[in-house]
PDB file of C-alpha atoms in Angstrom:
ATOM      1  CA  UNK H 820     -17.900  46.387 -20.584  1.00 82.00           C
ATOM      2  CA  UNK H 821     -17.308  50.171 -21.350  1.00 80.00           C
ATOM      3  CA  UNK H 822     -20.564  50.472 -19.617  1.00 86.00           C
ATOM      4  CA  UNK H 823     -20.935  47.436 -17.035  1.00 91.00           C
ATOM      5  CA  UNK H 824     -17.543  47.867 -16.172  1.00 96.00           C
ATOM      6  CA  UNK H 825     -16.617  43.806 -16.618  1.00 98.00           C
ATOM      7  CA  UNK H 826     -17.444  42.039 -19.178  1.00 98.00           C
ATOM      8  CA  UNK H 827     -17.697  38.392 -20.553  1.00 98.00           C
ATOM      9  CA  UNK H 828     -16.676  37.026 -23.895  1.00 96.00           C
ATOM     10  CA  UNK H 829     -17.136  33.697 -26.042  1.00 94.00           C
ATOM     11  CA  UNK H 830     -16.608  32.459 -29.689  1.00 88.00           C
ATOM     12  CA  UNK H 831     -20.096  30.921 -31.367  1.00 87.00           C
ATOM     13  CA  UNK H 832     -17.742  28.003 -31.593  1.00 88.00           C
ATOM     14  CA  UNK H 833     -17.359  27.009 -27.212  1.00 93.00           C
ATOM     15  CA  UNK H 834     -19.990  24.551 -25.490  1.00 95.00           C
ATOM     16  CA  UNK H 835     -20.344  25.725 -22.085  1.00 97.00           C
ATOM     17  CA  UNK H 836     -20.758  24.774 -18.756  1.00 98.00           C
ATOM     18  CA  UNK H 837     -23.817  24.727 -16.713  1.00 98.00           C
ATOM     19  CA  UNK H 838     -22.676  26.821 -14.622  1.00 99.00           C
ATOM     20  CA  UNK H 839     -20.675  29.000 -16.455  1.00 99.00           C
ATOM     21  CA  UNK H 840     -21.454  31.941 -15.852  1.00 98.00           C
ATOM     22  CA  UNK H 841     -21.665  31.672 -11.849  1.00 99.00           C
ATOM     23  CA  UNK H 842     -18.526  30.920 -12.736  1.00 99.00           C
ATOM     24  CA  UNK H 843     -17.217  33.476 -13.788  1.00 99.00           C
ATOM     25  CA  UNK H 844     -19.612  36.156 -12.231  1.00 99.00           C
ATOM     26  CA  UNK H 845     -18.654  34.550  -8.685  1.00 99.00           C
ATOM     27  CA  UNK H 846     -14.939  35.107  -9.960  1.00 99.00           C
ATOM     28  CA  UNK H 847     -15.501  38.818 -11.640  1.00 99.00           C
ATOM     29  CA  UNK H 848     -16.952  40.063  -8.366  1.00 98.00           C
ATOM     30  CA  UNK H 849     -13.870  38.240  -5.923  1.00 99.00           C
ATOM     31  CA  UNK H 850     -11.119  39.826  -8.315  1.00 99.00           C
ATOM     32  CA  UNK H 851     -12.979  43.726  -9.112  1.00 98.00           C
ATOM     33  CA  UNK H 852     -10.661  45.541  -7.433  1.00 98.00           C
ATOM     34  CA  UNK H 853      -6.678  43.431  -8.365  1.00 98.00           C
ATOM     35  CA  UNK H 854      -5.571  44.380 -10.429  1.00 98.00           C
ATOM     36  CA  UNK H 855      -3.222  41.667  -9.836  1.00 99.00           C
ATOM     37  CA  UNK H 856      -5.671  39.627 -11.302  1.00 99.00           C
ATOM     38  CA  UNK H 857      -5.726  40.452 -15.434  1.00 99.00           C
ATOM     39  CA  UNK H 858      -8.569  38.571 -16.695  1.00 99.00           C
ATOM     40  CA  UNK H 859     -10.703  35.238 -15.725  1.00 99.00           C
ATOM     41  CA  UNK H 860     -10.347  32.372 -18.182  1.00 98.00           C
ATOM     42  CA  UNK H 861     -13.553  29.101 -17.971  1.00 98.00           C
ATOM     43  CA  UNK H 862     -10.739  27.073 -20.285  1.00 97.00           C
ATOM     44  CA  UNK H 863      -7.696  25.804 -19.337  1.00 96.00           C
ATOM     45  CA  UNK H 864      -4.659  22.994 -20.143  1.00 95.00           C
ATOM     46  CA  UNK H 865      -6.215  19.812 -20.099  1.00 95.00           C
ATOM     47  CA  UNK H 866      -3.185  18.553 -17.786  1.00 95.00           C
ATOM     48  CA  UNK H 867      -3.687  15.944 -14.597  1.00 96.00           C
ATOM     49  CA  UNK H 868      -5.144  18.640 -12.375  1.00 96.00           C
ATOM     50  CA  UNK H 869      -4.404  17.190  -9.274  1.00 97.00           C
ATOM     51  CA  UNK H 870      -3.280  19.230  -6.878  1.00 98.00           C
ATOM     52  CA  UNK H 871      -3.817  22.099  -8.500  1.00 98.00           C
ATOM     53  CA  UNK H 872      -7.507  22.742  -6.569  1.00 98.00           C
ATOM     54  CA  UNK H 873     -10.855  24.198  -7.647  1.00 99.00           C
ATOM     55  CA  UNK H 874      -8.681  26.319 -10.568  1.00 99.00           C
ATOM     56  CA  UNK H 875      -5.038  28.125 -10.114  1.00 99.00           C
ATOM     57  CA  UNK H 876      -2.625  31.688 -11.610  1.00 99.00           C
ATOM     58  CA  UNK H 877      -0.870  31.247 -14.062  1.00 97.00           C
ATOM     59  CA  UNK H 878       0.243  33.591 -16.477  1.00 98.00           C
ATOM     60  CA  UNK H 879      -1.069  33.182 -19.893  1.00 97.00           C
ATOM     61  CA  UNK H 880      -4.727  35.126 -20.693  1.00 97.00           C
ATOM     62  CA  UNK H 881      -6.344  32.526 -22.782  1.00 93.00           C
ATOM     63  CA  UNK H 882     -10.092  33.068 -25.753  1.00 90.00           C
ATOM     64  CA  UNK H 883     -11.409  31.148 -24.759  1.00 91.00           C
ATOM     65  CA  UNK H 884     -14.263  32.518 -22.612  1.00 96.00           C
ATOM     66  CA  UNK H 885     -12.992  34.723 -21.329  1.00 98.00           C
ATOM     67  CA  UNK H 886     -13.772  37.727 -18.896  1.00 98.00           C
ATOM     68  CA  UNK H 887     -12.380  40.868 -17.010  1.00 98.00           C
ATOM     69  CA  UNK H 888     -12.358  44.598 -15.995  1.00 98.00           C
ATOM     70  CA  UNK H 889     -13.082  48.067 -17.506  1.00 97.00           C
ATOM     71  CA  UNK H 890      -9.792  49.362 -15.615  1.00 98.00           C
ATOM     72  CA  UNK H 891      -7.758  46.812 -16.835  1.00 98.00           C
ATOM     73  CA  UNK H 892      -8.703  46.223 -20.074  1.00 97.00           C
ATOM     74  CA  UNK H 893      -8.516  49.787 -20.339  1.00 97.00           C
ATOM     75  CA  UNK H 894      -4.267  48.943 -21.155  1.00 98.00           C
ATOM     76  CA  UNK H 895      -4.406  46.931 -24.918  1.00 97.00           C
ATOM     77  CA  UNK H 896      -3.072  48.573 -27.511  1.00 97.00           C
ATOM     78  CA  UNK H 897      -1.514  47.034 -30.296  1.00 97.00           C
ATOM     79  CA  UNK H 898       1.218  49.151 -30.356  1.00 97.00           C
ATOM     80  CA  UNK H 899       4.407  46.870 -32.078  1.00 98.00           C
ATOM     81  CA  UNK H 900       6.787  49.286 -31.566  1.00 98.00           C
ATOM     82  CA  UNK H 901       6.057  49.427 -27.734  1.00 98.00           C
ATOM     83  CA  UNK H 902       6.656  45.627 -27.481  1.00 98.00           C
ATOM     84  CA  UNK H 903       9.946  46.659 -29.926  1.00 98.00           C
ATOM     85  CA  UNK H 904      11.334  49.029 -27.204  1.00 98.00           C
ATOM     86  CA  UNK H 905       9.689  47.275 -23.818  1.00 98.00           C
ATOM     87  CA  UNK H 906      10.688  43.316 -24.333  1.00 98.00           C
ATOM     88  CA  UNK H 907      14.169  42.000 -23.622  1.00 98.00           C
ATOM     89  CA  UNK H 908      16.139  38.636 -23.883  1.00 97.00           C
ATOM     90  CA  UNK H 909      14.095  37.705 -20.599  1.00 97.00           C
ATOM     91  CA  UNK H 910      10.530  39.434 -20.872  1.00 98.00           C
ATOM     92  CA  UNK H 911      10.967  36.836 -24.336  1.00 98.00           C
ATOM     93  CA  UNK H 912      11.803  33.869 -21.966  1.00 97.00           C
ATOM     94  CA  UNK H 913       9.083  34.366 -19.873  1.00 97.00           C
ATOM     95  CA  UNK H 914       6.666  34.954 -22.508  1.00 97.00           C
ATOM     96  CA  UNK H 915       7.737  31.644 -24.393  1.00 96.00           C
ATOM     97  CA  UNK H 916       6.363  29.782 -21.255  1.00 95.00           C
ATOM     98  CA  UNK H 917      10.153  29.738 -19.780  1.00 95.00           C
ATOM     99  CA  UNK H 918      11.461  28.408 -23.942  1.00 90.00           C
ATOM    100  CA  UNK H 919       9.225  25.963 -23.157  1.00 91.00           C
ATOM    101  CA  UNK H 920       6.416  27.195 -26.358  1.00 88.00           C
ATOM    102  CA  UNK H 921       7.207  29.924 -29.598  1.00 90.00           C
ATOM    103  CA  UNK H 922       4.300  32.248 -27.833  1.00 92.00           C
ATOM    104  CA  UNK H 923       6.415  35.636 -29.098  1.00 96.00           C
ATOM    105  CA  UNK H 924       6.296  34.026 -32.696  1.00 96.00           C
ATOM    106  CA  UNK H 925       3.189  35.269 -32.753  1.00 95.00           C
ATOM    107  CA  UNK H 926       4.059  39.212 -31.994  1.00 97.00           C
ATOM    108  CA  UNK H 927       6.628  38.352 -34.438  1.00 98.00           C
ATOM    109  CA  UNK H 928       3.886  37.718 -36.770  1.00 97.00           C
ATOM    110  CA  UNK H 929       2.528  40.661 -36.136  1.00 97.00           C
ATOM    111  CA  UNK H 930       4.679  43.447 -36.756  1.00 98.00           C
ATOM    112  CA  UNK H 931       6.085  41.293 -40.260  1.00 98.00           C
ATOM    113  CA  UNK H 932       2.040  41.929 -41.361  1.00 97.00           C
ATOM    114  CA  UNK H 933       1.428  37.577 -42.083  1.00 96.00           C
ATOM    115  CA  UNK H 934      -1.984  37.568 -39.275  1.00 95.00           C
ATOM    116  CA  UNK H 935      -3.574  40.883 -37.535  1.00 92.00           C
ATOM    117  CA  UNK H 936      -4.332  39.382 -33.743  1.00 90.00           C
ATOM    118  CA  UNK H 937      -5.249  40.734 -30.088  1.00 94.00           C
ATOM    119  CA  UNK H 938      -4.371  37.991 -27.523  1.00 95.00           C
ATOM    120  CA  UNK H 939      -1.104  37.744 -27.937  1.00 97.00           C
ATOM    121  CA  UNK H 940      -1.229  41.866 -27.695  1.00 98.00           C
ATOM    122  CA  UNK H 941      -2.918  41.398 -24.204  1.00 98.00           C
ATOM    123  CA  UNK H 942      -0.823  38.839 -22.732  1.00 98.00           C
ATOM    124  CA  UNK H 943       2.451  40.492 -23.616  1.00 99.00           C
ATOM    125  CA  UNK H 944       1.046  43.852 -22.085  1.00 99.00           C
ATOM    126  CA  UNK H 945      -0.869  41.680 -18.846  1.00 99.00           C
ATOM    127  CA  UNK H 946       2.201  40.640 -17.848  1.00 98.00           C
ATOM    128  CA  UNK H 947       3.889  44.346 -18.113  1.00 98.00           C
ATOM    129  CA  UNK H 948       1.243  44.942 -15.357  1.00 98.00           C
ATOM    130  CA  UNK H 949       2.844  41.194 -13.079  1.00 98.00           C
ATOM    131  CA  UNK H 950      -0.701  40.490 -13.799  1.00 99.00           C
ATOM    132  CA  UNK H 951      -1.833  36.281 -14.007  1.00 99.00           C
ATOM    133  CA  UNK H 952      -5.467  35.120 -14.744  1.00 99.00           C
ATOM    134  CA  UNK H 953      -7.157  33.235 -12.778  1.00 99.00           C
ATOM    135  CA  UNK H 954      -7.812  29.173 -14.972  1.00 99.00           C
ATOM    136  CA  UNK H 955     -10.287  26.151 -13.105  1.00 98.00           C
ATOM    137  CA  UNK H 956      -8.226  22.936 -12.970  1.00 97.00           C
ATOM    138  CA  UNK H 957     -10.927  21.714 -15.367  1.00 97.00           C
ATOM    139  CA  UNK H 958     -12.368  23.801 -18.551  1.00 97.00           C
ATOM    140  CA  UNK H 959     -16.098  24.999 -17.773  1.00 98.00           C
ATOM    141  CA  UNK H 960     -15.940  25.231 -21.846  1.00 97.00           C
ATOM    142  CA  UNK H 961     -15.379  22.629 -25.024  1.00 94.00           C
ATOM    143  CA  UNK H 962     -14.369  24.210 -28.043  1.00 88.00           C
ATOM    144  CA  UNK H 963     -16.199  22.761 -31.716  1.00 86.00           C
ATOM    145  CA  UNK H 964     -13.928  24.899 -33.827  1.00 78.00           C
ATOM    146  CA  UNK H 965     -10.528  23.623 -35.001  1.00 61.00           C
ATOM    147  CA  UNK H 966     -11.922  21.667 -37.829  1.00 51.00           C
ATOM    148  CA  UNK H 967     -13.567  24.372 -39.040  1.00 51.00           C
ATOM    149  CA  UNK H 968     -16.575  23.333 -39.215  1.00 45.00           C
ATOM    150  CA  UNK H 969     -17.763  23.376 -35.349  1.00 42.00           C
ATOM    151  CA  UNK H 970     -17.467  19.640 -34.749  1.00 37.00           C
ATOM    152  CA  UNK H 971     -14.501  17.811 -33.573  1.00 34.00           C
ATOM    153  CA  UNK H 972     -11.433  15.933 -36.209  1.00 38.00           C
ATOM    154  CA  UNK H 973      -9.342  13.482 -34.820  1.00 42.00           C
ATOM    155  CA  UNK H 974      -6.484  14.715 -32.445  1.00 47.00           C
ATOM    156  CA  UNK H 975      -6.616  18.545 -34.189  1.00 50.00           C
ATOM    157  CA  UNK H 976      -9.297  19.053 -31.752  1.00 52.00           C
ATOM    158  CA  UNK H 977      -9.394  16.796 -29.568  1.00 69.00           C
ATOM    159  CA  UNK H 978      -6.572  16.933 -27.871  1.00 80.00           C
ATOM    160  CA  UNK H 979      -7.405  20.481 -25.955  1.00 81.00           C
ATOM    161  CA  UNK H 980      -9.936  19.867 -24.618  1.00 84.00           C
ATOM    162  CA  UNK H 981     -10.873  17.119 -21.306  1.00 81.00           C
ATOM    163  CA  UNK H 982     -12.823  14.570 -21.470  1.00 82.00           C
ATOM    164  CA  UNK H 983     -15.504  16.554 -20.231  1.00 89.00           C
ATOM    165  CA  UNK H 984     -16.718  19.926 -18.795  1.00 96.00           C
ATOM    166  CA  UNK H 985     -16.185  21.044 -14.737  1.00 98.00           C
ATOM    167  CA  UNK H 986     -20.346  21.004 -13.559  1.00 98.00           C
ATOM    168  CA  UNK H 987     -18.269  22.363 -10.383  1.00 98.00           C
ATOM    169  CA  UNK H 988     -19.864  24.886  -8.735  1.00 98.00           C
ATOM    170  CA  UNK H 989     -19.235  26.322  -5.446  1.00 98.00           C
ATOM    171  CA  UNK H 990     -15.562  26.378  -6.056  1.00 99.00           C
ATOM    172  CA  UNK H 991     -12.275  26.987  -3.750  1.00 99.00           C
ATOM    173  CA  UNK H 992     -10.186  29.915  -4.369  1.00 99.00           C
ATOM    174  CA  UNK H 993      -6.100  30.231  -3.883  1.00 98.00           C
ATOM    175  CA  UNK H 994      -5.176  31.558  -1.259  1.00 97.00           C
ATOM    176  CA  UNK H 995      -2.510  33.977  -3.037  1.00 98.00           C
ATOM    177  CA  UNK H 996      -2.108  35.830  -6.472  1.00 98.00           C
ATOM    178  CA  UNK H 997       1.495  33.700  -7.260  1.00 99.00           C
ATOM    179  CA  UNK H 998       1.601  31.462 -10.770  1.00 99.00           C
ATOM    180  CA  UNK H 999       1.562  27.979  -9.660  1.00 99.00           C
ATOM    181  CA  UNK H1000       4.672  26.446 -10.774  1.00 98.00           C
ATOM    182  CA  UNK H1001       2.671  23.018 -10.481  1.00 98.00           C
ATOM    183  CA  UNK H1002       0.469  24.869 -13.285  1.00 98.00           C
ATOM    184  CA  UNK H1003       3.765  26.120 -15.343  1.00 98.00           C
ATOM    185  CA  UNK H1004       5.833  22.609 -14.838  1.00 97.00           C
ATOM    186  CA  UNK H1005       2.876  20.316 -16.409  1.00 97.00           C
ATOM    187  CA  UNK H1006       1.558  23.056 -19.385  1.00 96.00           C
ATOM    188  CA  UNK H1007       5.738  23.212 -20.003  1.00 95.00           C
ATOM    189  CA  UNK H1008       5.229  19.529 -20.811  1.00 95.00           C
ATOM    190  CA  UNK H1009       1.679  19.626 -22.459  1.00 94.00           C
ATOM    191  CA  UNK H1010       3.329  21.189 -24.932  1.00 90.00           C
ATOM    192  CA  UNK H1011       5.896  19.925 -25.571  1.00 89.00           C
ATOM    193  CA  UNK H1012       4.176  16.804 -26.598  1.00 84.00           C
ATOM    194  CA  UNK H1013       2.056  18.471 -28.776  1.00 81.00           C
ATOM    195  CA  UNK H1014       2.347  16.685 -32.812  1.00 57.00           C
ATOM    196  CA  UNK H1015       1.352  20.469 -33.932  1.00 52.00           C
ATOM    197  CA  UNK H1016       2.317  24.052 -31.650  1.00 49.00           C
ATOM    198  CA  UNK H1017      -0.761  25.186 -30.355  1.00 46.00           C
ATOM    199  CA  UNK H1018      -0.421  28.798 -30.889  1.00 46.00           C
ATOM    200  CA  UNK H1019      -0.241  27.128 -34.775  1.00 45.00           C
ATOM    201  CA  UNK H1020      -3.189  25.817 -34.491  1.00 43.00           C
ATOM    202  CA  UNK H1021      -4.680  28.803 -32.969  1.00 47.00           C
ATOM    203  CA  UNK H1022      -3.235  30.621 -36.124  1.00 46.00           C
ATOM    204  CA  UNK H1023      -4.746  27.757 -38.082  1.00 46.00           C
ATOM    205  CA  UNK H1024      -8.703  27.979 -36.969  1.00 44.00           C
ATOM    206  CA  UNK H1025      -8.944  31.781 -37.142  1.00 44.00           C
ATOM    207  CA  UNK H1026      -8.149  31.567 -40.150  1.00 44.00           C
ATOM    208  CA  UNK H1027     -10.322  28.717 -41.746  1.00 41.00           C
ATOM    209  CA  UNK H1028     -12.642  31.570 -39.912  1.00 39.00           C
ATOM    210  CA  UNK H1029     -10.892  34.724 -41.714  1.00 40.00           C
ATOM    211  CA  UNK H1030     -12.119  33.281 -45.397  1.00 42.00           C
ATOM    212  CA  UNK H1031     -15.133  31.725 -44.691  1.00 39.00           C
ATOM    213  CA  UNK H1032     -16.600  35.027 -42.669  1.00 37.00           C
ATOM    214  CA  UNK H1033     -14.267  37.560 -46.796  1.00 42.00           C
ATOM    215  CA  UNK H1034     -15.712  34.470 -49.221  1.00 47.00           C
ATOM    216  CA  UNK H1035     -12.029  33.363 -49.633  1.00 48.00           C
ATOM    217  CA  UNK H1036     -12.438  30.004 -49.084  1.00 42.00           C
ATOM    218  CA  UNK H1037     -14.981  27.664 -48.092  1.00 39.00           C
ATOM    219  CA  UNK H1038     -14.356  25.892 -44.458  1.00 37.00           C
ATOM    220  CA  UNK H1039     -13.160  22.068 -44.393  1.00 32.00           C
TER     221      UNK H1039
END
């Protein structure tokens, strides 16, 4: 990112749409000079896409196929004390999708040394910059790594994937850079009905990957 001013990032257990790069590159170009757009996501929650347009803005950056610019990433820091000093109850409610999720717990687990992740800090910093993430109405990527072996395993993997990968391009962009209240409402509803919270599922996946990388146990 330092060399080119922008970057597209993928994990190795992501399957991408044939038009993934078209969408990402066009979006990076479109919002390159607008700091209100924190990042470009290729993944979005598998919610009802009707009425959302081809893509929409909302609060939470995602890490399953994403892109950003160096002038925004320069603000990233994993500073636990800074978060404690700068976040109040109102801020925490926002981070938790207005009280529906429990993303703040990810930060607390980092503060306690129980996990070490960057994604929650990226979200917190984006919020403090009043910035949003462009998100497709249907994902341009499919996550295949939730079971730790690269294939799906029941609801644990499938619940976060849409029935098909988005292949639409060109697309129409939102007229204004404001959060979609409709998308927020649908994500809140989706989150309420999860048998296991989204942030716990992601942590479980990352923990399995870490164990495999460090030889602490084989993936199951």
